[in-house]
Amino acid sequence: MSLGMQDSSGFHRLRIHEVAPRDGLQIEPVFVPTDRKIDLIDRLSLTGLAKIEVTSFVSPTAIPSLADAEIVMRQIRRVDGVVYAALVPNVRGCHRALACGVDELNLVMSASEGHSRANLRMTPRQSLLAFEDIVDVTAGTGVRINASISTAFGCPFDGAVPVETVLGLVDRIAQLGIGGVTLCDTTGVANPRQVGVLCAAVLLRYPQLNVTVHFHDTRGLGLANALAALEVGIERFDASLGGLGGCPFAPGASGNVCTEDLVHMFEAMGLNTGVDLDRLLAVAGDLPALVGHAVPGQVLRAGKADRRHATLATVDR
Ligand code: COA
Ligand code: ZN
């Protein structure tokens, strides 16, 4: 879809993927109790989101805040039509996730060596080999696979990441039969023009691939980048409730583009996200109490654009 295009049923539904339970909570210094994580996800399930990234099956030493991955994955109440995904860094994580009946594995690798080593202790090449093993292990289970490419727009260690490098990785991922790719701006260095160029190049090369974008608002460009991706035809967006999030192994990382702000923008533009914004805002409103600090979301503070304030009752003459 390009911006403003309609099919016979009206606007396509943009697909919003909520990553706060994983990308958001992984960086929180305080452990959110398991039952409260489950409650958060259960409430999010009722808002019309297309996908929820529930947790990570990673080392509990590396990410203590998600050490309860099995319990959370098993105890959430699943709603038809919502895809329940989990991040998986290696074959071991894949086995753990499959044992809990995830709908989708979100494999993760980096486009750059520096971030790859810091985050995954592997080179990008080794990640691709691990992907191959995971594809083998998953074959026949019916579980879908998506591959996230971190630092696709630049790396805090290595600097610029050429478009050709990312396209080369997408080639390898597509050759493995993986049906979805997420282009991640891990430390919020992307700009809208760059986003348009990379997204258009990937879509042109792989029109059948489900391409998602994952932006961080580190430099205030999250929504602008999402809009740039939309304009070249991207329909899938990761976002994090309240704007929580960040990679603990990327210096200076901060929150994802905020889900309720993103939905608010798309809906204000007349686009269909399928998300009930009021319901989503109600869940977002409870986040500060959950994580113990204020969250960066803007619409939660300001109210929706159609909010009206009472006028002053009297005016001094
Ligand atoms: N699930 C549980 N534990 C795991 C695991 C998994 N999927 N993968 C590795 N481990 C354990 C190892 O058994 C080891 O445990 P130990 O210290 O008790 O012996 C520990 O993690 C570290 O293993 P190590 O061999 O030093 O490294 P590794 O190469 O096996 O693991 C990672 C590397 C990337 C799997 C691990 O560092 C990790 O999970 N990091 C988190 C990455 C992340 O979530 N980043 C943010 C999101 S992109
Ligand atoms: Zn992220």
mmCIF file of C-alpha atoms and ligand atoms in Angstrom:
data_model
loop_
_atom_site.group_PDB
_atom_site.id
_atom_site.type_symbol
_atom_site.label_atom_id
_atom_site.label_comp_id
_atom_site.label_asym_id
_atom_site.label_seq_id
_atom_site.Cartn_x
_atom_site.Cartn_y
_atom_site.Cartn_z
ATOM 1 C CA MET A 1 0.000 0.000 0.000
ATOM 2 C CA SER A 2 1.201 3.470 -0.619
ATOM 3 C CA LEU A 3 -0.097 6.293 1.478
ATOM 4 C CA GLY A 4 -3.744 6.998 0.759
ATOM 5 C CA MET A 5 -4.296 3.944 -1.447
ATOM 6 C CA GLN A 6 -7.462 1.991 -0.847
ATOM 7 C CA ASP A 7 -8.590 -1.485 -1.713
ATOM 8 C CA SER A 8 -12.226 -2.522 -2.169
ATOM 9 C CA SER A 9 -12.738 -2.909 1.583
ATOM 10 C CA GLY A 10 -11.408 0.556 2.384
ATOM 11 C CA PHE A 11 -7.975 1.195 3.805
ATOM 12 C CA HIS A 12 -5.703 -1.709 4.423
ATOM 13 C CA ARG A 13 -5.228 -2.404 8.070
ATOM 14 C CA LEU A 14 -1.804 -1.380 9.226
ATOM 15 C CA ARG A 15 -0.395 -3.983 11.566
ATOM 16 C CA ILE A 16 0.867 -2.701 14.890
ATOM 17 C CA HIS A 17 3.225 -4.973 16.822
ATOM 18 C CA GLU A 18 3.540 -4.272 20.527
ATOM 19 C CA VAL A 19 7.043 -4.880 21.868
ATOM 20 C CA ALA A 20 6.851 -3.325 25.348
ATOM 21 C CA PRO A 21 6.668 -6.647 27.208
ATOM 22 C CA ARG A 22 9.990 -7.618 25.585
ATOM 23 C CA ASP A 23 11.915 -4.568 24.298
ATOM 24 C CA GLY A 24 10.387 -2.360 26.992
ATOM 25 C CA LEU A 25 10.846 -4.526 30.038
ATOM 26 C CA GLN A 26 14.263 -5.951 29.083
ATOM 27 C CA ILE A 27 15.968 -2.681 30.011
ATOM 28 C CA GLU A 28 13.976 -1.884 33.153
ATOM 29 C CA PRO A 29 16.215 -2.061 36.218
ATOM 30 C CA VAL A 30 13.412 -3.303 38.455
ATOM 31 C CA PHE A 31 11.926 -6.754 37.905
ATOM 32 C CA VAL A 32 8.252 -6.431 37.048
ATOM 33 C CA PRO A 33 6.486 -9.281 38.886
ATOM 34 C CA THR A 34 5.397 -12.121 36.616
ATOM 35 C CA ASP A 35 1.664 -11.808 37.350
ATOM 36 C CA ARG A 36 1.788 -8.120 36.466
ATOM 37 C CA LYS A 37 3.521 -8.846 33.173
ATOM 38 C CA ILE A 38 0.807 -11.390 32.378
ATOM 39 C CA ASP A 39 -1.883 -8.870 33.281
ATOM 40 C CA LEU A 40 -0.248 -6.248 31.032
ATOM 41 C CA ILE A 41 -0.146 -8.634 28.073
ATOM 42 C CA ASP A 42 -3.715 -9.823 28.679
ATOM 43 C CA ARG A 43 -4.949 -6.234 28.613
ATOM 44 C CA LEU A 44 -2.912 -5.479 25.486
ATOM 45 C CA SER A 45 -4.462 -8.530 23.821
ATOM 46 C CA LEU A 46 -7.854 -6.833 23.981
ATOM 47 C CA THR A 47 -6.824 -3.625 22.227
ATOM 48 C CA GLY A 48 -6.708 -4.819 18.596
ATOM 49 C CA LEU A 49 -2.947 -5.103 18.223
ATOM 50 C CA ALA A 50 -1.865 -7.473 15.455
ATOM 51 C CA LYS A 51 1.083 -8.952 17.300
ATOM 52 C CA ILE A 52 2.575 -8.904 20.783
ATOM 53 C CA GLU A 53 6.201 -9.733 21.451
ATOM 54 C CA VAL A 54 5.659 -11.400 24.777
ATOM 55 C CA THR A 55 9.173 -12.062 26.061
ATOM 56 C CA SER A 56 12.695 -13.263 25.206
ATOM 57 C CA PHE A 57 14.099 -16.761 25.567
ATOM 58 C CA VAL A 58 17.583 -15.477 26.277
ATOM 59 C CA SER A 59 20.112 -15.982 29.040
ATOM 60 C CA PRO A 60 18.561 -14.990 32.384
ATOM 61 C CA THR A 61 21.986 -13.733 33.417
ATOM 62 C CA ALA A 62 22.119 -11.397 30.415
ATOM 63 C CA ILE A 63 18.496 -10.200 30.784
ATOM 64 C CA PRO A 64 17.322 -10.884 34.359
ATOM 65 C CA SER A 65 14.104 -8.912 33.842
ATOM 66 C CA LEU A 66 12.777 -11.573 31.459
ATOM 67 C CA ALA A 67 13.905 -14.625 33.426
ATOM 68 C CA ASP A 68 10.257 -15.670 33.760
ATOM 69 C CA ALA A 69 9.763 -16.180 30.005
ATOM 70 C CA GLU A 70 8.267 -19.688 30.263
ATOM 71 C CA ILE A 71 5.685 -18.782 32.878
ATOM 72 C CA VAL A 72 4.607 -15.628 31.066
ATOM 73 C CA MET A 73 4.323 -17.349 27.700
ATOM 74 C CA ARG A 74 2.315 -20.210 29.155
ATOM 75 C CA GLN A 75 -0.010 -18.219 31.361
ATOM 76 C CA ILE A 76 -1.156 -15.361 29.157
ATOM 77 C CA ARG A 77 -4.700 -15.584 27.819
ATOM 78 C CA ARG A 78 -4.419 -15.704 24.067
ATOM 79 C CA VAL A 79 -6.910 -13.923 21.892
ATOM 80 C CA ASP A 80 -7.722 -15.163 18.393
ATOM 81 C CA GLY A 81 -6.197 -13.014 15.692
ATOM 82 C CA VAL A 82 -3.278 -11.818 17.815
ATOM 83 C CA VAL A 83 0.119 -13.308 17.003
ATOM 84 C CA TYR A 84 2.143 -14.087 20.137
ATOM 85 C CA ALA A 85 5.844 -13.832 19.352
ATOM 86 C CA ALA A 86 9.023 -14.210 21.373
ATOM 87 C CA LEU A 87 12.598 -13.166 20.756
ATOM 88 C CA VAL A 88 15.055 -16.008 20.333
ATOM 89 C CA PRO A 89 18.860 -15.486 20.124
ATOM 90 C CA ASN A 90 20.013 -19.068 19.487
ATOM 91 C CA VAL A 91 18.922 -22.703 19.087
ATOM 92 C CA ARG A 92 18.583 -23.132 22.824
ATOM 93 C CA GLY A 93 16.155 -20.237 22.977
ATOM 94 C CA CYS A 94 14.275 -21.750 20.047
ATOM 95 C CA HIS A 95 13.721 -25.024 21.912
ATOM 96 C CA ARG A 96 12.514 -23.140 24.980
ATOM 97 C CA ALA A 97 10.107 -21.029 22.926
ATOM 98 C CA LEU A 98 8.701 -23.981 20.988
ATOM 99 C CA ALA A 99 8.059 -25.818 24.255
ATOM 100 C CA CYS A 100 5.784 -22.943 25.291
ATOM 101 C CA GLY A 101 3.759 -22.905 22.080
ATOM 102 C CA VAL A 102 4.742 -19.525 20.670
ATOM 103 C CA ASP A 103 3.067 -18.522 17.405
ATOM 104 C CA GLU A 104 6.171 -16.868 16.033
ATOM 105 C CA LEU A 105 9.895 -16.838 16.723
ATOM 106 C CA ASN A 106 11.577 -13.485 16.350
ATOM 107 C CA LEU A 107 15.184 -14.307 15.545
ATOM 108 C CA VAL A 108 17.652 -11.535 16.085
ATOM 109 C CA MET A 109 20.923 -10.629 14.467
ATOM 110 C CA SER A 110 22.863 -7.414 13.857
ATOM 111 C CA ALA A 111 23.844 -5.859 10.577
ATOM 112 C CA SER A 112 27.109 -4.670 12.142
ATOM 113 C CA GLU A 113 29.944 -6.641 13.732
ATOM 114 C CA GLY A 114 30.342 -4.338 16.731
ATOM 115 C CA HIS A 115 26.755 -4.558 17.929
ATOM 116 C CA SER A 116 26.569 -8.228 17.044
ATOM 117 C CA ARG A 117 29.468 -9.063 19.315
ATOM 118 C CA ALA A 118 28.246 -6.835 22.140
ATOM 119 C CA ASN A 119 24.686 -8.091 22.020
ATOM 120 C CA LEU A 120 24.896 -11.676 20.860
ATOM 121 C CA ARG A 121 28.578 -12.632 21.181
ATOM 122 C CA MET A 122 28.423 -13.807 17.595
ATOM 123 C CA THR A 123 29.377 -12.359 14.237
ATOM 124 C CA PRO A 124 26.525 -11.686 11.799
ATOM 125 C CA ARG A 125 27.785 -14.704 9.833
ATOM 126 C CA GLN A 126 27.470 -16.924 12.882
ATOM 127 C CA SER A 127 23.975 -15.569 13.473
ATOM 128 C CA LEU A 128 22.959 -16.616 9.976
ATOM 129 C CA LEU A 129 24.304 -20.118 10.642
ATOM 130 C CA ALA A 130 22.288 -20.237 13.855
ATOM 131 C CA PHE A 131 19.211 -19.119 11.882
ATOM 132 C CA GLU A 132 19.724 -22.102 9.603
ATOM 133 C CA ASP A 133 19.691 -24.463 12.581
ATOM 134 C CA ILE A 134 16.616 -22.768 14.001
ATOM 135 C CA VAL A 135 14.792 -23.081 10.697
ATOM 136 C CA ASP A 136 15.600 -26.815 10.732
ATOM 137 C CA VAL A 137 14.452 -27.266 14.325
ATOM 138 C CA THR A 138 11.226 -25.373 13.630
ATOM 139 C CA ALA A 139 10.354 -27.153 10.370
ATOM 140 C CA GLY A 140 7.006 -28.911 10.551
ATOM 141 C CA THR A 141 5.891 -27.206 13.767
ATOM 142 C CA GLY A 142 3.746 -24.596 12.025
ATOM 143 C CA VAL A 143 5.496 -21.875 14.026
ATOM 144 C CA ARG A 144 6.274 -18.812 11.955
ATOM 145 C CA ILE A 145 9.690 -17.181 11.854
ATOM 146 C CA ASN A 146 10.595 -13.519 11.582
ATOM 147 C CA ALA A 147 14.161 -12.249 11.511
ATOM 148 C CA SER A 148 15.032 -8.908 13.070
ATOM 149 C CA ILE A 149 18.083 -7.086 11.788
ATOM 150 C CA SER A 150 19.426 -4.794 14.510
ATOM 151 C CA THR A 151 21.490 -1.714 13.599
ATOM 152 C CA ALA A 152 20.075 -1.825 10.051
ATOM 153 C CA PHE A 153 20.308 1.978 9.872
ATOM 154 C CA GLY A 154 23.607 2.453 11.706
ATOM 155 C CA CYS A 155 25.617 1.094 14.616
ATOM 156 C CA PRO A 156 26.804 2.812 17.812
ATOM 157 C CA PHE A 157 30.127 0.981 17.483
ATOM 158 C CA ASP A 158 30.791 0.707 13.745
ATOM 159 C CA GLY A 159 28.952 3.750 12.386
ATOM 160 C CA ALA A 160 27.201 3.732 9.016
ATOM 161 C CA VAL A 161 25.724 0.488 7.704
ATOM 162 C CA PRO A 162 25.507 0.441 3.883
ATOM 163 C CA VAL A 163 22.175 -0.404 2.253
ATOM 164 C CA GLU A 164 23.964 -3.195 0.351
ATOM 165 C CA THR A 165 24.969 -4.850 3.622
ATOM 166 C CA VAL A 166 21.372 -4.972 4.790
ATOM 167 C CA LEU A 167 20.126 -6.177 1.412
ATOM 168 C CA GLY A 168 22.742 -8.936 1.492
ATOM 169 C CA LEU A 169 21.424 -10.089 4.872
ATOM 170 C CA VAL A 170 17.837 -9.953 3.665
ATOM 171 C CA ASP A 171 18.913 -12.118 0.710
ATOM 172 C CA ARG A 172 20.317 -14.745 3.063
ATOM 173 C CA ILE A 173 17.269 -14.620 5.310
ATOM 174 C CA ALA A 174 14.884 -14.980 2.377
ATOM 175 C CA GLN A 175 16.959 -17.891 1.021
ATOM 176 C CA LEU A 176 16.371 -19.682 4.325
ATOM 177 C CA GLY A 177 12.637 -19.490 3.681
ATOM 178 C CA ILE A 178 12.011 -17.032 6.515
ATOM 179 C CA GLY A 179 8.863 -15.081 5.683
ATOM 180 C CA GLY A 180 9.349 -11.883 7.642
ATOM 181 C CA VAL A 181 12.120 -9.373 8.255
ATOM 182 C CA THR A 182 12.217 -6.483 10.694
ATOM 183 C CA LEU A 183 14.514 -3.561 9.971
ATOM 184 C CA CYS A 184 15.553 -2.210 13.355
ATOM 185 C CA ASP A 185 16.966 1.203 14.159
ATOM 186 C CA THR A 186 18.367 -0.010 17.460
ATOM 187 C CA THR A 187 19.812 3.273 18.688
ATOM 188 C CA GLY A 188 17.609 5.757 16.863
ATOM 189 C CA VAL A 189 20.107 7.015 14.301
ATOM 190 C CA ALA A 190 17.921 6.687 11.200
ATOM 191 C CA ASN A 191 16.455 9.651 9.347
ATOM 192 C CA PRO A 192 13.311 9.656 7.186
ATOM 193 C CA ARG A 193 15.111 9.871 3.846
ATOM 194 C CA GLN A 194 17.356 6.958 4.739
ATOM 195 C CA VAL A 195 14.333 4.966 5.931
ATOM 196 C CA GLY A 196 12.537 5.567 2.652
ATOM 197 C CA VAL A 197 15.551 4.425 0.646
ATOM 198 C CA LEU A 198 16.192 1.215 2.594
ATOM 199 C CA CYS A 199 12.544 0.205 2.950
ATOM 200 C CA ALA A 200 11.816 0.835 -0.719
ATOM 201 C CA ALA A 201 14.879 -1.181 -1.746
ATOM 202 C CA VAL A 202 13.836 -4.158 0.406
ATOM 203 C CA LEU A 203 10.216 -4.048 -0.789
ATOM 204 C CA LEU A 204 11.299 -3.788 -4.405
ATOM 205 C CA ARG A 205 13.577 -6.797 -4.087
ATOM 206 C CA TYR A 206 11.145 -8.904 -2.008
ATOM 207 C CA PRO A 207 7.528 -7.864 -2.602
ATOM 208 C CA GLN A 208 6.266 -11.052 -0.905
ATOM 209 C CA LEU A 209 8.297 -10.630 2.284
ATOM 210 C CA ASN A 210 6.523 -9.290 5.370
ATOM 211 C CA VAL A 211 8.679 -6.279 6.152
ATOM 212 C CA THR A 212 8.333 -4.632 9.565
ATOM 213 C CA VAL A 213 10.083 -1.501 10.793
ATOM 214 C CA HIS A 214 11.280 -1.039 14.356
ATOM 215 C CA PHE A 215 12.217 2.485 15.326
ATOM 216 C CA HIS A 216 13.608 3.968 18.482
ATOM 217 C CA ASP A 217 12.834 7.552 19.326
ATOM 218 C CA THR A 218 16.283 8.262 20.752
ATOM 219 C CA ARG A 219 16.658 11.434 18.693
ATOM 220 C CA GLY A 220 13.016 12.338 18.349
ATOM 221 C CA LEU A 221 12.686 10.884 14.850
ATOM 222 C CA GLY A 222 10.605 7.794 15.583
ATOM 223 C CA LEU A 223 7.289 9.011 14.152
ATOM 224 C CA ALA A 224 8.923 10.783 11.214
ATOM 225 C CA ASN A 225 10.715 7.558 10.342
ATOM 226 C CA ALA A 226 7.499 5.549 10.663
ATOM 227 C CA LEU A 227 5.782 7.961 8.303
ATOM 228 C CA ALA A 228 8.641 7.679 5.811
ATOM 229 C CA ALA A 229 8.320 3.881 5.923
ATOM 230 C CA LEU A 230 4.539 4.105 5.436
ATOM 231 C CA GLU A 231 4.978 6.331 2.425
ATOM 232 C CA VAL A 232 7.033 3.742 0.576
ATOM 233 C CA GLY A 233 4.577 0.955 1.383
ATOM 234 C CA ILE A 234 5.483 -0.532 4.769
ATOM 235 C CA GLU A 235 2.392 -1.794 6.622
ATOM 236 C CA ARG A 236 3.926 -3.389 9.725
ATOM 237 C CA PHE A 237 5.249 -1.386 12.648
ATOM 238 C CA ASP A 238 6.841 -2.380 15.926
ATOM 239 C CA ALA A 239 6.123 0.038 18.752
ATOM 240 C CA SER A 240 6.279 0.049 22.512
ATOM 241 C CA LEU A 241 3.582 1.143 24.925
ATOM 242 C CA GLY A 242 4.516 4.384 26.649
ATOM 243 C CA GLY A 243 7.702 4.523 24.570
ATOM 244 C CA LEU A 244 9.492 2.105 26.867
ATOM 245 C CA GLY A 245 12.480 0.171 25.681
ATOM 246 C CA GLY A 246 16.023 -0.100 24.500
ATOM 247 C CA CYS A 247 18.832 -2.539 23.989
ATOM 248 C CA PRO A 248 20.934 -3.010 27.149
ATOM 249 C CA PHE A 249 23.974 -3.767 24.968
ATOM 250 C CA ALA A 250 23.845 -0.629 22.805
ATOM 251 C CA PRO A 251 25.264 2.521 24.417
ATOM 252 C CA GLY A 252 22.764 5.372 24.576
ATOM 253 C CA ALA A 253 19.796 3.260 23.523
ATOM 254 C CA SER A 254 16.425 4.576 24.611
ATOM 255 C CA GLY A 255 12.765 3.943 24.054
ATOM 256 C CA ASN A 256 10.949 2.636 21.042
ATOM 257 C CA VAL A 257 8.519 4.722 19.090
ATOM 258 C CA CYS A 258 5.524 4.921 21.411
ATOM 259 C CA THR A 259 2.597 2.686 20.424
ATOM 260 C CA GLU A 260 -0.200 5.004 21.433
ATOM 261 C CA ASP A 261 1.495 7.974 19.736
ATOM 262 C CA LEU A 262 1.977 5.951 16.547
ATOM 263 C CA VAL A 263 -1.625 4.693 16.545
ATOM 264 C CA HIS A 264 -2.834 8.215 17.278
ATOM 265 C CA MET A 265 -0.916 9.561 14.276
ATOM 266 C CA PHE A 266 -2.122 6.874 11.887
ATOM 267 C CA GLU A 267 -5.738 7.103 13.032
ATOM 268 C CA ALA A 268 -5.661 10.911 12.844
ATOM 269 C CA MET A 269 -4.524 10.493 9.248
ATOM 270 C CA GLY A 270 -7.582 8.357 8.563
ATOM 271 C CA LEU A 271 -5.650 5.091 8.406
ATOM 272 C CA ASN A 272 -6.911 1.889 9.961
ATOM 273 C CA THR A 273 -4.743 0.208 12.603
ATOM 274 C CA GLY A 274 -7.479 -1.953 14.103
ATOM 275 C CA VAL A 275 -6.402 -0.655 17.502
ATOM 276 C CA ASP A 276 -8.848 0.795 20.007
ATOM 277 C CA LEU A 277 -6.826 3.849 21.021
ATOM 278 C CA ASP A 278 -8.847 4.613 24.154
ATOM 279 C CA ARG A 279 -8.334 1.114 25.431
ATOM 280 C CA LEU A 280 -4.646 1.305 24.624
ATOM 281 C CA LEU A 281 -4.317 4.632 26.436
ATOM 282 C CA ALA A 282 -5.994 3.119 29.479
ATOM 283 C CA VAL A 283 -3.323 0.404 29.593
ATOM 284 C CA ALA A 284 -0.558 2.946 28.968
ATOM 285 C CA GLY A 285 -1.878 5.048 31.833
ATOM 286 C CA ASP A 286 -1.025 2.273 34.277
ATOM 287 C CA LEU A 287 2.544 1.878 33.015
ATOM 288 C CA PRO A 288 4.243 4.424 35.295
ATOM 289 C CA ALA A 289 2.958 2.530 38.330
ATOM 290 C CA LEU A 290 4.117 -0.742 36.782
ATOM 291 C CA VAL A 291 7.688 0.340 36.026
ATOM 292 C CA GLY A 292 8.040 2.915 38.787
ATOM 293 C CA HIS A 293 8.788 5.975 36.643
ATOM 294 C CA ALA A 294 7.212 8.349 34.138
ATOM 295 C CA VAL A 295 7.097 7.160 30.524
ATOM 296 C CA PRO A 296 7.855 9.285 27.442
ATOM 297 C CA GLY A 297 4.536 8.827 25.571
ATOM 298 C CA GLN A 298 3.110 12.202 24.474
ATOM 299 C CA VAL A 299 -0.559 11.507 23.761
ATOM 300 C CA LEU A 300 -1.052 10.064 27.208
ATOM 301 C CA ARG A 301 -0.004 13.417 28.673
ATOM 302 C CA ALA A 302 -1.622 15.768 26.150
ATOM 303 C CA GLY A 303 -4.736 13.782 25.291
ATOM 304 C CA LYS A 304 -5.833 12.977 21.758
ATOM 305 C CA ALA A 305 -5.787 15.763 19.167
ATOM 306 C CA ASP A 306 -9.593 16.078 19.351
ATOM 307 C CA ARG A 307 -9.465 16.727 23.101
ATOM 308 C CA ARG A 308 -11.349 19.879 23.997
ATOM 309 C CA HIS A 309 -10.756 21.918 27.098
ATOM 310 C CA ALA A 310 -13.493 23.873 28.841
ATOM 311 C CA THR A 311 -13.348 27.527 27.883
ATOM 312 C CA LEU A 312 -12.995 30.081 30.666
ATOM 313 C CA ALA A 313 -16.419 30.826 32.153
ATOM 314 C CA THR A 314 -15.912 34.584 32.336
ATOM 315 C CA VAL A 315 -13.595 36.949 30.600
ATOM 316 C CA ASP A 316 -12.356 40.097 32.334
ATOM 317 C CA ARG A 317 -13.241 43.244 30.428
HETATM 318 N N1 COA B 1 18.385 -19.399 27.199
HETATM 319 C C1 COA B 1 18.892 -19.510 28.455
HETATM 320 N N2 COA B 1 20.181 -19.427 28.751
HETATM 321 C C2 COA B 1 21.029 -19.255 27.721
HETATM 322 C C3 COA B 1 20.590 -19.153 26.407
HETATM 323 C C4 COA B 1 19.205 -19.208 26.161
HETATM 324 N N3 COA B 1 18.696 -19.073 24.950
HETATM 325 N N4 COA B 1 21.665 -18.987 25.622
HETATM 326 C C5 COA B 1 22.747 -18.978 26.414
HETATM 327 N N5 COA B 1 22.367 -19.157 27.691
HETATM 328 C C6 COA B 1 23.205 -19.165 28.878
HETATM 329 C C7 COA B 1 24.383 -20.059 28.857
HETATM 330 O O1 COA B 1 24.004 -21.357 29.237
HETATM 331 C C8 COA B 1 25.277 -19.404 29.882
HETATM 332 O O2 COA B 1 24.793 -19.715 31.168
HETATM 333 P P1 COA B 1 25.780 -19.863 32.409
HETATM 334 O O3 COA B 1 26.455 -18.533 32.529
HETATM 335 O O4 COA B 1 24.876 -20.170 33.543
HETATM 336 O O5 COA B 1 26.708 -20.965 32.020
HETATM 337 C C9 COA B 1 25.023 -17.920 29.657
HETATM 338 O O6 COA B 1 23.775 -17.868 28.994
HETATM 339 C C10 COA B 1 26.031 -17.217 28.810
HETATM 340 O O7 COA B 1 26.392 -18.068 27.842
HETATM 341 P P2 COA B 1 27.704 -17.835 27.011
HETATM 342 O O8 COA B 1 28.185 -19.140 26.558
HETATM 343 O O9 COA B 1 28.658 -16.969 27.769
HETATM 344 O O10 COA B 1 27.199 -17.063 25.822
HETATM 345 P P3 COA B 1 26.276 -17.634 24.765
HETATM 346 O O11 COA B 1 26.977 -17.381 23.502
HETATM 347 O O12 COA B 1 25.838 -18.993 25.072
HETATM 348 O O13 COA B 1 25.009 -16.693 24.902
HETATM 349 C C11 COA B 1 23.552 -14.984 24.325
HETATM 350 C C12 COA B 1 24.948 -15.525 24.229
HETATM 351 C C13 COA B 1 23.432 -13.896 23.295
HETATM 352 C C14 COA B 1 22.550 -16.053 24.046
HETATM 353 C C15 COA B 1 23.300 -14.424 25.713
HETATM 354 O O14 COA B 1 24.337 -13.554 26.043
HETATM 355 C C16 COA B 1 21.976 -13.718 25.768
HETATM 356 O O15 COA B 1 20.950 -14.348 25.925
HETATM 357 N N6 COA B 1 21.978 -12.356 25.649
HETATM 358 C C17 COA B 1 20.802 -11.537 25.630
HETATM 359 C C18 COA B 1 20.654 -10.841 24.302
HETATM 360 C C19 COA B 1 19.459 -9.911 24.282
HETATM 361 O O16 COA B 1 18.380 -10.272 24.674
HETATM 362 N N7 COA B 1 19.668 -8.662 23.835
HETATM 363 C C20 COA B 1 18.649 -7.669 23.786
HETATM 364 C C21 COA B 1 17.625 -7.895 22.741
HETATM 365 S S1 COA B 1 18.149 -7.793 21.093
HETATM 366 ZN ZN ZN B 2 14.343 -2.258 19.922
#
